PDB file of C-alpha atoms in Angstrom:
ATOM      1  CA  MET A 279       5.793  15.760  13.531  1.00 50.00           C
ATOM      2  CA  ARG A 280       2.232  15.026  14.669  1.00 51.00           C
ATOM      3  CA  GLY A 281       3.130  11.329  14.615  1.00 48.00           C
ATOM      4  CA  TYR A 282       6.076  12.085  16.908  1.00 47.00           C
ATOM      5  CA  ARG A 283       3.911  14.055  19.345  1.00 55.00           C
ATOM      6  CA  LYS A 284       1.290  11.285  19.396  1.00 56.00           C
ATOM      7  CA  LYS A 285       4.047   8.671  19.982  1.00 57.00           C
ATOM      8  CA  SER A 286       3.274   6.877  16.711  1.00 58.00           C
ATOM      9  CA  LEU A 287       6.913   7.537  15.750  1.00 70.00           C
ATOM     10  CA  ASP A 288      10.085   8.098  17.718  1.00 72.00           C
ATOM     11  CA  LEU A 289      12.487  10.878  16.681  1.00 78.00           C
ATOM     12  CA  SER A 290      14.427   8.776  14.155  1.00 76.00           C
ATOM     13  CA  GLY A 291      11.178   7.449  12.697  1.00 74.00           C
ATOM     14  CA  ALA A 292       9.696  10.948  12.421  1.00 81.00           C
ATOM     15  CA  LEU A 293      12.746  12.302  10.569  1.00 87.00           C
ATOM     16  CA  THR A 294      12.738   9.353   8.167  1.00 87.00           C
ATOM     17  CA  ALA A 295       8.988   9.708   7.653  1.00 85.00           C
ATOM     18  CA  LEU A 296       9.511  13.356   6.648  1.00 89.00           C
ATOM     19  CA  ILE A 297      11.640  12.231   3.705  1.00 92.00           C
ATOM     20  CA  VAL A 298       9.150   9.519   2.738  1.00 91.00           C
ATOM     21  CA  GLY A 299       6.266  11.970   2.968  1.00 89.00           C
ATOM     22  CA  PHE A 300       8.026  14.680   0.955  1.00 92.00           C
ATOM     23  CA  ILE A 301       8.761  12.338  -1.963  1.00 91.00           C
ATOM     24  CA  SER A 302       5.193  10.982  -1.910  1.00 90.00           C
ATOM     25  CA  ILE A 303       3.710  14.490  -1.900  1.00 89.00           C
ATOM     26  CA  CYS A 304       5.859  15.369  -4.915  1.00 85.00           C
ATOM     27  CA  GLY A 305       4.306  12.381  -6.696  1.00 83.00           C
ATOM     28  CA  GLY A 306       0.831  13.896  -6.490  1.00 82.00           C
ATOM     29  CA  LEU A 307      -2.391  13.583  -4.536  1.00 83.00           C
ATOM     30  CA  SER A 308      -2.983   9.889  -5.237  1.00 85.00           C
ATOM     31  CA  TRP A 309       0.408   8.871  -3.886  1.00 89.00           C
ATOM     32  CA  THR A 310      -0.049  11.080  -0.824  1.00 91.00           C
ATOM     33  CA  LEU A 311      -3.527   9.752   0.011  1.00 92.00           C
ATOM     34  CA  ILE A 312      -2.293   6.157  -0.138  1.00 94.00           C
ATOM     35  CA  LEU A 313       0.562   6.954   2.258  1.00 93.00           C
ATOM     36  CA  LEU A 314      -1.719   8.899   4.625  1.00 94.00           C
ATOM     37  CA  PHE A 315      -4.262   6.074   4.711  1.00 94.00           C
ATOM     38  CA  PHE A 316      -1.499   3.641   5.665  1.00 94.00           C
ATOM     39  CA  PHE A 317      -0.034   5.835   8.394  1.00 89.00           C
ATOM     40  CA  VAL A 318      -3.262   7.103   9.978  1.00 90.00           C
ATOM     41  CA  THR A 319      -5.093   3.767  10.109  1.00 91.00           C
ATOM     42  CA  CYS A 320      -2.083   1.747  11.302  1.00 87.00           C
ATOM     43  CA  SER A 321      -1.260   4.295  14.010  1.00 83.00           C
ATOM     44  CA  ALA A 322      -4.850   4.317  15.247  1.00 84.00           C
ATOM     45  CA  LEU A 323      -5.137   0.526  15.295  1.00 83.00           C
ATOM     46  CA  THR A 324      -1.810   0.140  17.110  1.00 76.00           C
ATOM     47  CA  LYS A 325      -3.190   2.207  20.001  1.00 72.00           C
ATOM     48  CA  TYR A 326      -6.484   0.293  20.083  1.00 68.00           C
ATOM     49  CA  LYS A 327      -6.862  -1.742  23.309  1.00 60.00           C
ATOM     50  CA  SER A 328      -3.215  -1.195  24.212  1.00 60.00           C
ATOM     51  CA  ASP A 329      -3.739  -2.639  27.701  1.00 59.00           C
ATOM     52  CA  ILE A 330      -4.368  -6.113  26.254  1.00 59.00           C
ATOM     53  CA  LYS A 331      -1.506  -5.870  23.748  1.00 52.00           C
ATOM     54  CA  ARG A 332       0.912  -4.837  26.499  1.00 58.00           C
ATOM     55  CA  LYS A 333       0.293  -8.161  28.243  1.00 58.00           C
ATOM     56  CA  ARG A 334       0.643 -10.264  25.091  1.00 54.00           C
ATOM     57  CA  GLU A 335       3.437  -8.503  23.154  1.00 59.00           C
ATOM     58  CA  ASP A 336       7.095  -8.578  24.145  1.00 59.00           C
ATOM     59  CA  GLY A 337       8.639  -5.106  23.859  1.00 56.00           C
ATOM     60  CA  TYR A 338       5.311  -3.313  23.412  1.00 54.00           C
ATOM     61  CA  LYS A 339       5.701   0.476  23.087  1.00 55.00           C
ATOM     62  CA  GLU A 340       2.976   2.967  23.915  1.00 56.00           C
ATOM     63  CA  GLY A 341       1.447   4.302  20.686  1.00 49.00           C
ATOM     64  CA  GLY A 342       3.759   2.122  18.584  1.00 51.00           C
ATOM     65  CA  GLN A 343       6.733   4.550  18.520  1.00 64.00           C
ATOM     66  CA  ARG A 344       8.032   3.204  15.212  1.00 71.00           C
ATOM     67  CA  ASN A 345      11.727   3.891  14.622  1.00 77.00           C
ATOM     68  CA  PHE A 346      13.589   4.596  11.393  1.00 78.00           C
ATOM     69  CA  GLU A 347      14.111   0.873  10.730  1.00 85.00           C
ATOM     70  CA  GLN A 348      10.367   0.252  10.747  1.00 87.00           C
ATOM     71  CA  VAL A 349       9.715   3.298   8.560  1.00 88.00           C
ATOM     72  CA  ILE A 350      12.332   2.093   6.066  1.00 91.00           C
ATOM     73  CA  ALA A 351      10.940  -1.462   6.138  1.00 91.00           C
ATOM     74  CA  ASN A 352       7.451  -0.219   5.284  1.00 91.00           C
ATOM     75  CA  GLY A 353       8.240   2.870   3.229  1.00 91.00           C
ATOM     76  CA  PHE A 354      11.582   2.530   1.423  1.00 93.00           C
ATOM     77  CA  PHE A 355      10.450   0.408  -1.526  1.00 96.00           C
ATOM     78  CA  PRO A 356       7.201   2.294  -2.295  1.00 96.00           C
ATOM     79  CA  THR A 357       9.081   5.594  -1.919  1.00 95.00           C
ATOM     80  CA  PHE A 358      11.670   4.349  -4.411  1.00 96.00           C
ATOM     81  CA  ILE A 359       8.833   3.429  -6.795  1.00 95.00           C
ATOM     82  CA  CYS A 360       7.315   6.901  -6.368  1.00 93.00           C
ATOM     83  CA  LEU A 361      10.683   8.510  -7.089  1.00 92.00           C
ATOM     84  CA  LEU A 362      11.130   6.326 -10.167  1.00 92.00           C
ATOM     85  CA  TYR A 363       7.674   7.376 -11.389  1.00 88.00           C
ATOM     86  CA  GLN A 364       8.637  11.035 -11.054  1.00 85.00           C
ATOM     87  CA  ILE A 365      11.818  10.465 -13.078  1.00 85.00           C
ATOM     88  CA  VAL A 366       9.740   8.796 -15.796  1.00 80.00           C
ATOM     89  CA  ARG A 367       7.306  11.710 -15.675  1.00 74.00           C
ATOM     90  CA  VAL A 368      10.082  14.274 -16.157  1.00 72.00           C
ATOM     91  CA  PHE A 369      11.476  12.519 -19.237  1.00 70.00           C
ATOM     92  CA  GLN A 370       8.028  12.017 -20.752  1.00 64.00           C
ATOM     93  CA  PHE A 371       7.038  15.610 -20.097  1.00 57.00           C
ATOM     94  CA  GLU A 372      10.026  16.753 -22.146  1.00 53.00           C
ATOM     95  CA  ASN A 373       8.503  14.845 -25.071  1.00 55.00           C
ATOM     96  CA  PHE A 374       5.111  16.445 -24.396  1.00 54.00           C
ATOM     97  CA  GLU A 375       6.679  19.886 -24.320  1.00 52.00           C
ATOM     98  CA  ALA A 376       8.443  19.287 -27.633  1.00 55.00           C
ATOM     99  CA  LEU A 377       5.207  18.105 -29.258  1.00 52.00           C
ATOM    100  CA  TYR A 378       3.343  21.086 -27.872  1.00 53.00           C
ATOM    101  CA  LEU A 379       5.879  23.586 -29.223  1.00 55.00           C
ATOM    102  CA  GLN A 380       5.861  21.835 -32.591  1.00 54.00           C
ATOM    103  CA  SER A 381       2.058  21.975 -32.761  1.00 53.00           C
ATOM    104  CA  GLN A 382       2.111  25.690 -31.903  1.00 55.00           C
ATOM    105  CA  LYS A 383       4.500  26.406 -34.776  1.00 57.00           C
ATOM    106  CA  THR A 384       2.655  24.348 -37.379  1.00 55.00           C
ATOM    107  CA  ASN A 385      -0.910  24.873 -36.073  1.00 55.00           C
ATOM    108  CA  ALA A 386      -1.277  21.104 -36.247  1.00 49.00           C
ATOM    109  CA  PRO A 387      -3.467  19.253 -33.711  1.00 48.00           C
ATOM    110  CA  MET A 388      -1.585  17.706 -30.813  1.00 47.00           C
ATOM    111  CA  GLU A 389      -1.226  13.950 -30.780  1.00 46.00           C
ATOM    112  CA  LEU A 390      -1.555  13.882 -26.995  1.00 46.00           C
ATOM    113  CA  SER A 391      -4.468  14.852 -24.786  1.00 50.00           C
ATOM    114  CA  ARG A 392      -4.377  18.170 -22.936  1.00 49.00           C
ATOM    115  CA  ILE A 393      -5.258  16.434 -19.691  1.00 48.00           C
ATOM    116  CA  GLU A 394      -2.111  14.323 -19.921  1.00 52.00           C
ATOM    117  CA  ILE A 395       0.007  17.467 -20.149  1.00 49.00           C
ATOM    118  CA  HIS A 396      -1.896  18.972 -17.227  1.00 46.00           C
ATOM    119  CA  ARG A 397      -1.292  15.835 -15.168  1.00 49.00           C
ATOM    120  CA  TYR A 398       2.411  15.867 -15.850  1.00 46.00           C
ATOM    121  CA  LEU A 399       2.612  19.560 -14.971  1.00 42.00           C
ATOM    122  CA  TYR A 400       0.713  19.368 -11.686  1.00 40.00           C
ATOM    123  CA  GLY A 401       0.726  15.679 -10.737  1.00 41.00           C
ATOM    124  CA  ASN A 402      -3.024  15.434 -10.164  1.00 41.00           C
ATOM    125  CA  PHE A 403      -4.688  12.045  -9.698  1.00 43.00           C
ATOM    126  CA  TYR A 404      -4.274   9.039 -11.918  1.00 52.00           C
ATOM    127  CA  TYR A 405      -6.063   6.056 -13.413  1.00 69.00           C
ATOM    128  CA  PHE A 406      -5.124   2.544 -14.504  1.00 81.00           C
ATOM    129  CA  ASN A 407      -4.615   1.780 -18.211  1.00 79.00           C
ATOM    130  CA  ALA A 408      -1.891  -0.743 -19.012  1.00 83.00           C
ATOM    131  CA  LYS A 409      -2.621  -0.722 -22.738  1.00 79.00           C
ATOM    132  CA  ASP A 410      -1.590   2.900 -23.308  1.00 73.00           C
ATOM    133  CA  TYR A 411       0.486   3.544 -20.160  1.00 77.00           C
ATOM    134  CA  PRO A 412       1.973   0.203 -19.016  1.00 85.00           C
ATOM    135  CA  LEU A 413       4.963   1.595 -17.120  1.00 86.00           C
ATOM    136  CA  LYS A 414       2.990   4.223 -15.202  1.00 84.00           C
ATOM    137  CA  THR A 415       0.257   1.707 -14.359  1.00 87.00           C
ATOM    138  CA  PHE A 416       2.885  -0.820 -13.228  1.00 93.00           C
ATOM    139  CA  LEU A 417       4.578   1.708 -10.944  1.00 92.00           C
ATOM    140  CA  LEU A 418       1.393   3.038  -9.361  1.00 91.00           C
ATOM    141  CA  VAL A 419      -0.038  -0.440  -8.726  1.00 94.00           C
ATOM    142  CA  CYS A 420       3.301  -1.555  -7.275  1.00 96.00           C
ATOM    143  CA  TYR A 421       3.314   1.443  -4.917  1.00 96.00           C
ATOM    144  CA  LEU A 422      -0.320   0.929  -3.971  1.00 96.00           C
ATOM    145  CA  CYS A 423      -0.147  -2.816  -3.345  1.00 97.00           C
ATOM    146  CA  CYS A 424       3.098  -2.575  -1.384  1.00 97.00           C
ATOM    147  CA  TYR A 425       1.376  -0.233   1.069  1.00 97.00           C
ATOM    148  CA  ILE A 426      -1.732  -2.438   1.076  1.00 97.00           C
ATOM    149  CA  ALA A 427       0.392  -5.446   2.069  1.00 97.00           C
ATOM    150  CA  ASN A 428       2.030  -3.468   4.870  1.00 95.00           C
ATOM    151  CA  THR A 429      -1.297  -2.062   6.049  1.00 96.00           C
ATOM    152  CA  SER A 430      -2.992  -5.443   5.901  1.00 95.00           C
ATOM    153  CA  ASP A 431      -0.216  -7.065   7.929  1.00 92.00           C
ATOM    154  CA  THR A 432      -0.533  -4.363  10.601  1.00 90.00           C
ATOM    155  CA  TRP A 433      -4.330  -4.572  10.701  1.00 92.00           C
ATOM    156  CA  SER A 434      -4.349  -8.362  10.954  1.00 90.00           C
ATOM    157  CA  SER A 435      -1.607  -8.392  13.612  1.00 85.00           C
ATOM    158  CA  GLU A 436      -3.058  -5.598  15.732  1.00 81.00           C
ATOM    159  CA  TYR A 437      -6.591  -6.944  15.567  1.00 82.00           C
ATOM    160  CA  GLY A 438      -5.765 -10.648  15.556  1.00 75.00           C
ATOM    161  CA  ILE A 439      -3.795 -10.444  18.819  1.00 75.00           C
ATOM    162  CA  LEU A 440      -6.980  -9.265  20.544  1.00 77.00           C
ATOM    163  CA  SER A 441      -8.849 -12.440  19.618  1.00 76.00           C
ATOM    164  CA  LYS A 442      -9.969 -14.595  22.531  1.00 78.00           C
ATOM    165  CA  LYS A 443      -9.309 -17.730  20.484  1.00 85.00           C
ATOM    166  CA  GLU A 444      -5.792 -19.067  20.057  1.00 86.00           C
ATOM    167  CA  PRO A 445      -4.297 -18.453  16.591  1.00 90.00           C
ATOM    168  CA  ILE A 446      -3.387 -21.220  14.155  1.00 92.00           C
ATOM    169  CA  PHE A 447       0.233 -21.719  13.103  1.00 93.00           C
ATOM    170  CA  ILE A 448       0.235 -21.294   9.331  1.00 94.00           C
ATOM    171  CA  LEU A 449       2.723 -24.102   8.568  1.00 93.00           C
ATOM    172  CA  ASN A 450       1.014 -26.965  10.418  1.00 91.00           C
ATOM    173  CA  PHE A 451      -2.439 -25.522  11.233  1.00 90.00           C
ATOM    174  CA  LYS A 452      -2.045 -26.298  14.937  1.00 91.00           C
ATOM    175  CA  LYS A 453      -3.015 -23.927  17.739  1.00 90.00           C
ATOM    176  CA  THR A 454      -0.258 -21.681  19.058  1.00 88.00           C
ATOM    177  CA  PHE A 455       0.257 -18.687  21.364  1.00 85.00           C
ATOM    178  CA  HIS A 456      -0.801 -15.128  20.639  1.00 81.00           C
ATOM    179  CA  GLY A 457       2.097 -13.154  19.156  1.00 81.00           C
ATOM    180  CA  VAL A 458       3.905 -16.096  17.527  1.00 87.00           C
ATOM    181  CA  ASN A 459       5.334 -15.266  14.094  1.00 89.00           C
ATOM    182  CA  GLY A 460       3.268 -17.230  11.598  1.00 90.00           C
ATOM    183  CA  GLY A 461       0.171 -17.332  13.777  1.00 90.00           C
ATOM    184  CA  VAL A 462      -3.040 -16.523  11.885  1.00 92.00           C
ATOM    185  CA  SER A 463      -6.656 -16.153  12.934  1.00 90.00           C
ATOM    186  CA  LEU A 464     -10.059 -15.651  11.363  1.00 91.00           C
ATOM    187  CA  SER A 465     -10.328 -12.192  12.909  1.00 90.00           C
ATOM    188  CA  GLY A 466      -6.923 -11.289  11.472  1.00 91.00           C
ATOM    189  CA  TYR A 467      -7.937 -12.360   7.974  1.00 94.00           C
ATOM    190  CA  LEU A 468     -11.222 -10.495   8.279  1.00 94.00           C
ATOM    191  CA  ALA A 469      -9.207  -7.383   9.165  1.00 93.00           C
ATOM    192  CA  SER A 470      -7.080  -7.959   6.048  1.00 96.00           C
ATOM    193  CA  LEU A 471     -10.203  -8.322   3.917  1.00 97.00           C
ATOM    194  CA  VAL A 472     -11.619  -5.058   5.278  1.00 96.00           C
ATOM    195  CA  CYS A 473      -8.248  -3.441   4.574  1.00 96.00           C
ATOM    196  CA  GLY A 474      -8.343  -4.526   0.928  1.00 97.00           C
ATOM    197  CA  ILE A 475     -11.928  -3.338   0.489  1.00 97.00           C
ATOM    198  CA  SER A 476     -11.088   0.000   2.122  1.00 97.00           C
ATOM    199  CA  TYR A 477      -8.183   0.592  -0.239  1.00 97.00           C
ATOM    200  CA  SER A 478     -10.321  -0.345  -3.243  1.00 96.00           C
ATOM    201  CA  MET A 479     -12.910   2.240  -2.175  1.00 95.00           C
ATOM    202  CA  LEU A 480     -10.118   4.804  -1.839  1.00 94.00           C
ATOM    203  CA  CYS A 481      -8.924   4.027  -5.380  1.00 92.00           C
ATOM    204  CA  LEU A 482     -12.421   4.314  -6.854  1.00 91.00           C
ATOM    205  CA  PHE A 483     -12.853   7.603  -5.002  1.00 90.00           C
ATOM    206  CA  MET A 484      -9.618   8.910  -6.567  1.00 87.00           C
ATOM    207  CA  ILE A 485     -10.799   7.824 -10.026  1.00 84.00           C
ATOM    208  CA  CYS A 486     -14.065   9.719  -9.481  1.00 85.00           C
ATOM    209  CA  LEU A 487     -12.069  12.779  -8.408  1.00 82.00           C
ATOM    210  CA  ASP A 488      -9.990  12.452 -11.551  1.00 77.00           C
ATOM    211  CA  PHE A 489     -13.121  12.301 -13.693  1.00 76.00           C
ATOM    212  CA  PHE A 490     -14.783  15.393 -12.203  1.00 77.00           C
ATOM    213  CA  TYR A 491     -11.481  17.254 -11.979  1.00 71.00           C
ATOM    214  CA  ALA A 492     -11.039  16.759 -15.714  1.00 67.00           C
ATOM    215  CA  ARG A 493     -14.593  17.914 -16.408  1.00 68.00           C
ATOM    216  CA  TYR A 494     -14.095  20.999 -14.282  1.00 67.00           C
ATOM    217  CA  PHE A 495     -11.057  21.992 -16.337  1.00 59.00           C
ATOM    218  CA  GLY A 496     -12.845  21.247 -19.591  1.00 52.00           C
ATOM    219  CA  PHE A 497     -10.996  18.115 -20.656  1.00 51.00           C
ATOM    220  CA  ASN A 498     -13.906  16.477 -22.447  1.00 49.00           C
ATOM    221  CA  ASP A 499     -11.906  13.476 -23.611  1.00 47.00           C
ATOM    222  CA  ILE A 500     -11.404  12.159 -20.080  1.00 47.00           C
ATOM    223  CA  GLY A 501     -14.067   9.465 -20.441  1.00 47.00           C
ATOM    224  CA  THR A 502     -12.501   8.138 -23.615  1.00 48.00           C
ATOM    225  CA  MET A 503      -9.044   8.093 -22.028  1.00 47.00           C
ATOM    226  CA  LEU A 504     -10.072   6.396 -18.821  1.00 47.00           C
ATOM    227  CA  VAL A 505     -11.579   3.418 -20.623  1.00 48.00           C
ATOM    228  CA  GLY A 506      -8.688   2.855 -22.995  1.00 46.00           C
ATOM    229  CA  GLY A 507     -10.007   4.667 -26.053  1.00 48.00           C
ATOM    230  CA  HIS A 508     -13.630   3.512 -25.959  1.00 50.00           C
ATOM    231  CA  GLU A 509     -16.003   6.313 -26.854  1.00 50.00           C
ATOM    232  CA  THR A 510     -18.033   7.721 -23.951  1.00 50.00           C
ATOM    233  CA  SER A 511     -18.323  11.429 -24.748  1.00 51.00           C
ATOM    234  CA  GLN A 512     -21.867  11.129 -26.151  1.00 57.00           C
ATOM    235  CA  LEU A 513     -23.253   9.590 -22.953  1.00 63.00           C
ATOM    236  CA  PRO A 514     -24.802  11.483 -20.000  1.00 73.00           C
ATOM    237  CA  LEU A 515     -22.298  12.519 -17.336  1.00 74.00           C
ATOM    238  CA  LEU A 516     -23.331   9.912 -14.741  1.00 79.00           C
ATOM    239  CA  THR A 517     -23.361   7.176 -17.367  1.00 78.00           C
ATOM    240  CA  GLN A 518     -19.873   8.225 -18.443  1.00 74.00           C
ATOM    241  CA  LEU A 519     -18.648   7.965 -14.854  1.00 78.00           C
ATOM    242  CA  LEU A 520     -20.213   4.523 -14.392  1.00 81.00           C
ATOM    243  CA  THR A 521     -18.664   3.401 -17.675  1.00 77.00           C
ATOM    244  CA  VAL A 522     -15.270   4.610 -16.501  1.00 75.00           C
ATOM    245  CA  LEU A 523     -15.643   2.763 -13.188  1.00 81.00           C
ATOM    246  CA  SER A 524     -16.735  -0.409 -14.979  1.00 80.00           C
ATOM    247  CA  TYR A 525     -13.378  -0.455 -16.779  1.00 80.00           C
ATOM    248  CA  GLN A 526     -11.488   0.167 -13.547  1.00 86.00           C
ATOM    249  CA  TYR A 527     -12.998  -2.723 -11.546  1.00 88.00           C
ATOM    250  CA  PRO A 528      -9.763  -4.818 -11.611  1.00 92.00           C
ATOM    251  CA  ILE A 529      -8.333  -2.462  -8.991  1.00 93.00           C
ATOM    252  CA  VAL A 530     -10.863  -3.877  -6.513  1.00 95.00           C
ATOM    253  CA  ILE A 531      -9.568  -7.381  -7.252  1.00 95.00           C
ATOM    254  CA  LEU A 532      -5.949  -6.278  -6.882  1.00 96.00           C
ATOM    255  CA  CYS A 533      -6.567  -4.446  -3.605  1.00 97.00           C
ATOM    256  CA  ILE A 534      -8.291  -7.412  -1.973  1.00 98.00           C
ATOM    257  CA  PHE A 535      -5.802  -9.913  -3.398  1.00 98.00           C
ATOM    258  CA  SER A 536      -2.770  -7.896  -2.252  1.00 97.00           C
ATOM    259  CA  ALA A 537      -4.209  -7.556   1.267  1.00 97.00           C
ATOM    260  CA  LEU A 538      -4.800 -11.298   1.685  1.00 97.00           C
ATOM    261  CA  PHE A 539      -1.691 -12.380  -0.219  1.00 98.00           C
ATOM    262  CA  GLY A 540       0.525  -9.913   1.655  1.00 96.00           C
ATOM    263  CA  THR A 541      -0.709 -11.060   5.061  1.00 96.00           C
ATOM    264  CA  THR A 542      -0.292 -14.733   4.167  1.00 96.00           C
ATOM    265  CA  LEU A 543       3.181 -14.214   2.705  1.00 97.00           C
ATOM    266  CA  ASP A 544       4.295 -12.240   5.765  1.00 95.00           C
ATOM    267  CA  SER A 545       3.026 -15.020   8.036  1.00 94.00           C
ATOM    268  CA  VAL A 546       4.799 -17.748   6.054  1.00 96.00           C
ATOM    269  CA  LEU A 547       8.089 -15.835   5.938  1.00 96.00           C
ATOM    270  CA  GLY A 548       7.778 -14.984   9.625  1.00 94.00           C
ATOM    271  CA  ALA A 549       7.080 -18.594  10.576  1.00 94.00           C
ATOM    272  CA  ILE A 550      10.180 -19.810   8.730  1.00 95.00           C
ATOM    273  CA  PHE A 551      12.750 -17.050   9.201  1.00 95.00           C
ATOM    274  CA  GLU A 552      11.773 -15.158  12.398  1.00 92.00           C
ATOM    275  CA  TYR A 553      12.510 -16.534  15.849  1.00 91.00           C
ATOM    276  CA  SER A 554       9.599 -17.114  18.223  1.00 87.00           C
ATOM    277  CA  GLY A 555       9.968 -18.445  21.739  1.00 86.00           C
ATOM    278  CA  TYR A 556       7.877 -18.659  24.893  1.00 84.00           C
ATOM    279  CA  ASP A 557       9.241 -17.128  28.101  1.00 82.00           C
ATOM    280  CA  GLU A 558       7.835 -19.211  30.963  1.00 79.00           C
ATOM    281  CA  GLU A 559       8.764 -16.532  33.494  1.00 78.00           C
ATOM    282  CA  LYS A 560       7.080 -13.619  31.694  1.00 76.00           C
ATOM    283  CA  LYS A 561       4.297 -15.846  30.353  1.00 77.00           C
ATOM    284  CA  MET A 562       4.526 -14.318  26.890  1.00 79.00           C
ATOM    285  CA  VAL A 563       5.999 -14.877  23.429  1.00 81.00           C
ATOM    286  CA  VAL A 564       9.456 -13.329  22.846  1.00 81.00           C
ATOM    287  CA  LYS A 565      11.315 -12.603  19.621  1.00 82.00           C
ATOM    288  CA  LYS A 566      14.850 -13.479  20.796  1.00 81.00           C
ATOM    289  CA  PRO A 567      16.440 -16.471  22.579  1.00 81.00           C
ATOM    290  CA  GLY A 568      16.880 -15.776  26.288  1.00 73.00           C
ATOM    291  CA  GLY A 569      18.225 -18.673  28.310  1.00 71.00           C
ATOM    292  CA  GLU A 570      16.773 -21.872  29.712  1.00 74.00           C
ATOM    293  CA  LYS A 571      13.386 -20.372  30.562  1.00 79.00           C
ATOM    294  CA  VAL A 572      12.701 -19.459  26.923  1.00 84.00           C
ATOM    295  CA  LYS A 573      11.449 -22.389  24.856  1.00 86.00           C
ATOM    296  CA  HIS A 574      11.829 -22.253  21.087  1.00 86.00           C
ATOM    297  CA  ILE A 575       8.531 -22.362  19.176  1.00 86.00           C
ATOM    298  CA  SER A 576       9.376 -21.657  15.542  1.00 87.00           C
ATOM    299  CA  GLY A 577      11.691 -19.906  13.096  1.00 86.00           C
ATOM    300  CA  PHE A 578      15.413 -20.012  12.358  1.00 89.00           C
ATOM    301  CA  GLY A 579      16.042 -16.458  13.548  1.00 88.00           C
ATOM    302  CA  ILE A 580      17.638 -15.500  10.221  1.00 92.00           C
ATOM    303  CA  LEU A 581      15.502 -12.410   9.573  1.00 92.00           C
ATOM    304  CA  SER A 582      14.032  -9.732  11.809  1.00 90.00           C
ATOM    305  CA  GLY A 583      10.415  -8.636  11.711  1.00 88.00           C
ATOM    306  CA  ASN A 584      11.354  -5.502   9.763  1.00 91.00           C
ATOM    307  CA  GLN A 585      13.191  -7.534   7.140  1.00 94.00           C
ATOM    308  CA  VAL A 586      10.221  -9.862   6.720  1.00 95.00           C
ATOM    309  CA  ASN A 587       7.876  -6.887   6.351  1.00 94.00           C
ATOM    310  CA  PHE A 588      10.175  -5.380   3.723  1.00 96.00           C
ATOM    311  CA  LEU A 589      10.322  -8.601   1.707  1.00 96.00           C
ATOM    312  CA  SER A 590       6.593  -9.314   1.851  1.00 97.00           C
ATOM    313  CA  GLY A 591       5.763  -5.740   0.813  1.00 96.00           C
ATOM    314  CA  CYS A 592       8.200  -5.792  -2.122  1.00 97.00           C
ATOM    315  CA  ILE A 593       7.078  -9.196  -3.376  1.00 98.00           C
ATOM    316  CA  THR A 594       3.382  -8.345  -3.076  1.00 98.00           C
ATOM    317  CA  GLY A 595       3.852  -5.029  -4.880  1.00 97.00           C
ATOM    318  CA  LEU A 596       5.774  -6.600  -7.761  1.00 98.00           C
ATOM    319  CA  VAL A 597       3.379  -9.552  -8.124  1.00 98.00           C
ATOM    320  CA  CYS A 598       0.305  -7.307  -8.216  1.00 97.00           C
ATOM    321  CA  ALA A 599       1.964  -4.807 -10.565  1.00 96.00           C
ATOM    322  CA  THR A 600       2.719  -7.652 -12.973  1.00 97.00           C
ATOM    323  CA  MET A 601      -0.896  -8.824 -12.734  1.00 96.00           C
ATOM    324  CA  SER A 602      -2.085  -5.276 -13.503  1.00 94.00           C
ATOM    325  CA  LEU A 603      -0.431  -5.382 -16.936  1.00 94.00           C
ATOM    326  CA  TRP A 604      -2.878  -8.149 -17.830  1.00 94.00           C
ATOM    327  CA  LEU A 605      -5.932  -6.991 -15.874  1.00 93.00           C
ATOM    328  CA  PHE A 606      -5.833  -3.417 -17.221  1.00 89.00           C
ATOM    329  CA  ASN A 607      -4.834  -4.291 -20.784  1.00 85.00           C
ATOM    330  CA  TYR A 608      -8.263  -3.521 -22.304  1.00 73.00           C
TER     331      TYR A 608
END
């Protein structure tokens, strides 16, 4: 509702965002923080230097005022992934519960760590380990990188349009107008790079939270679990944490890759499938044909901007999730 009051969302967008937010919150803190980072940063950057954007963007809305179509384009697929993760968690917790009851009856040691049961009960934090938990790692990385692609595209678009230099059309590397689908700039790519680094720092922060959270609740095997079974429990606490982080470094690679890949893919798809024209009367780029005064620049007009965003986010998420099965298989 705060997004609606601040004009980041219109009414339909706010109602749709409530559903997206509720499902993400049910997934746990990690899922919620990723969603919040996307929404807060993109909303803030959309409002940045709005006076310049109003002159260069056709159909510019104060504050962004994203509708339900834009929320679905950016949030439907990762929300589906989050929901799928929760279904997996429910079925796996039933197995945990059965093992726990069996161990209580026989006084036999449990085959599964106590922290895993605690995570499934309360949904707290997560880490990346494709060797022992390939499906959960795949789903979380897919969710994460889908939002990174969407965030990166917004950052690069909102910051790139402010550049004083003309952008380069990604298909022929010639100069084009600001606001053309498929136009890229150095400032836009720098914004994407910063986006990827920011998300990687957020992930490392969540891993640190997971580590200290586990220590606080007395789960002494957390270090061993986080590094795929390698023994760390005999090391000093700080050394254990650094060891854990050293095994989680691929997430930095994935975050940066997904930001740059997502932006590039969105630009290529936009250049091919989205319509861009120049209105000589308004002196700005438009997204729809509009008579003799609008000259076609690029794109077949097959897909809308929302559809391109949806496709680029899905593809980026799935590509990076597949890569994670190799990068985190230690």
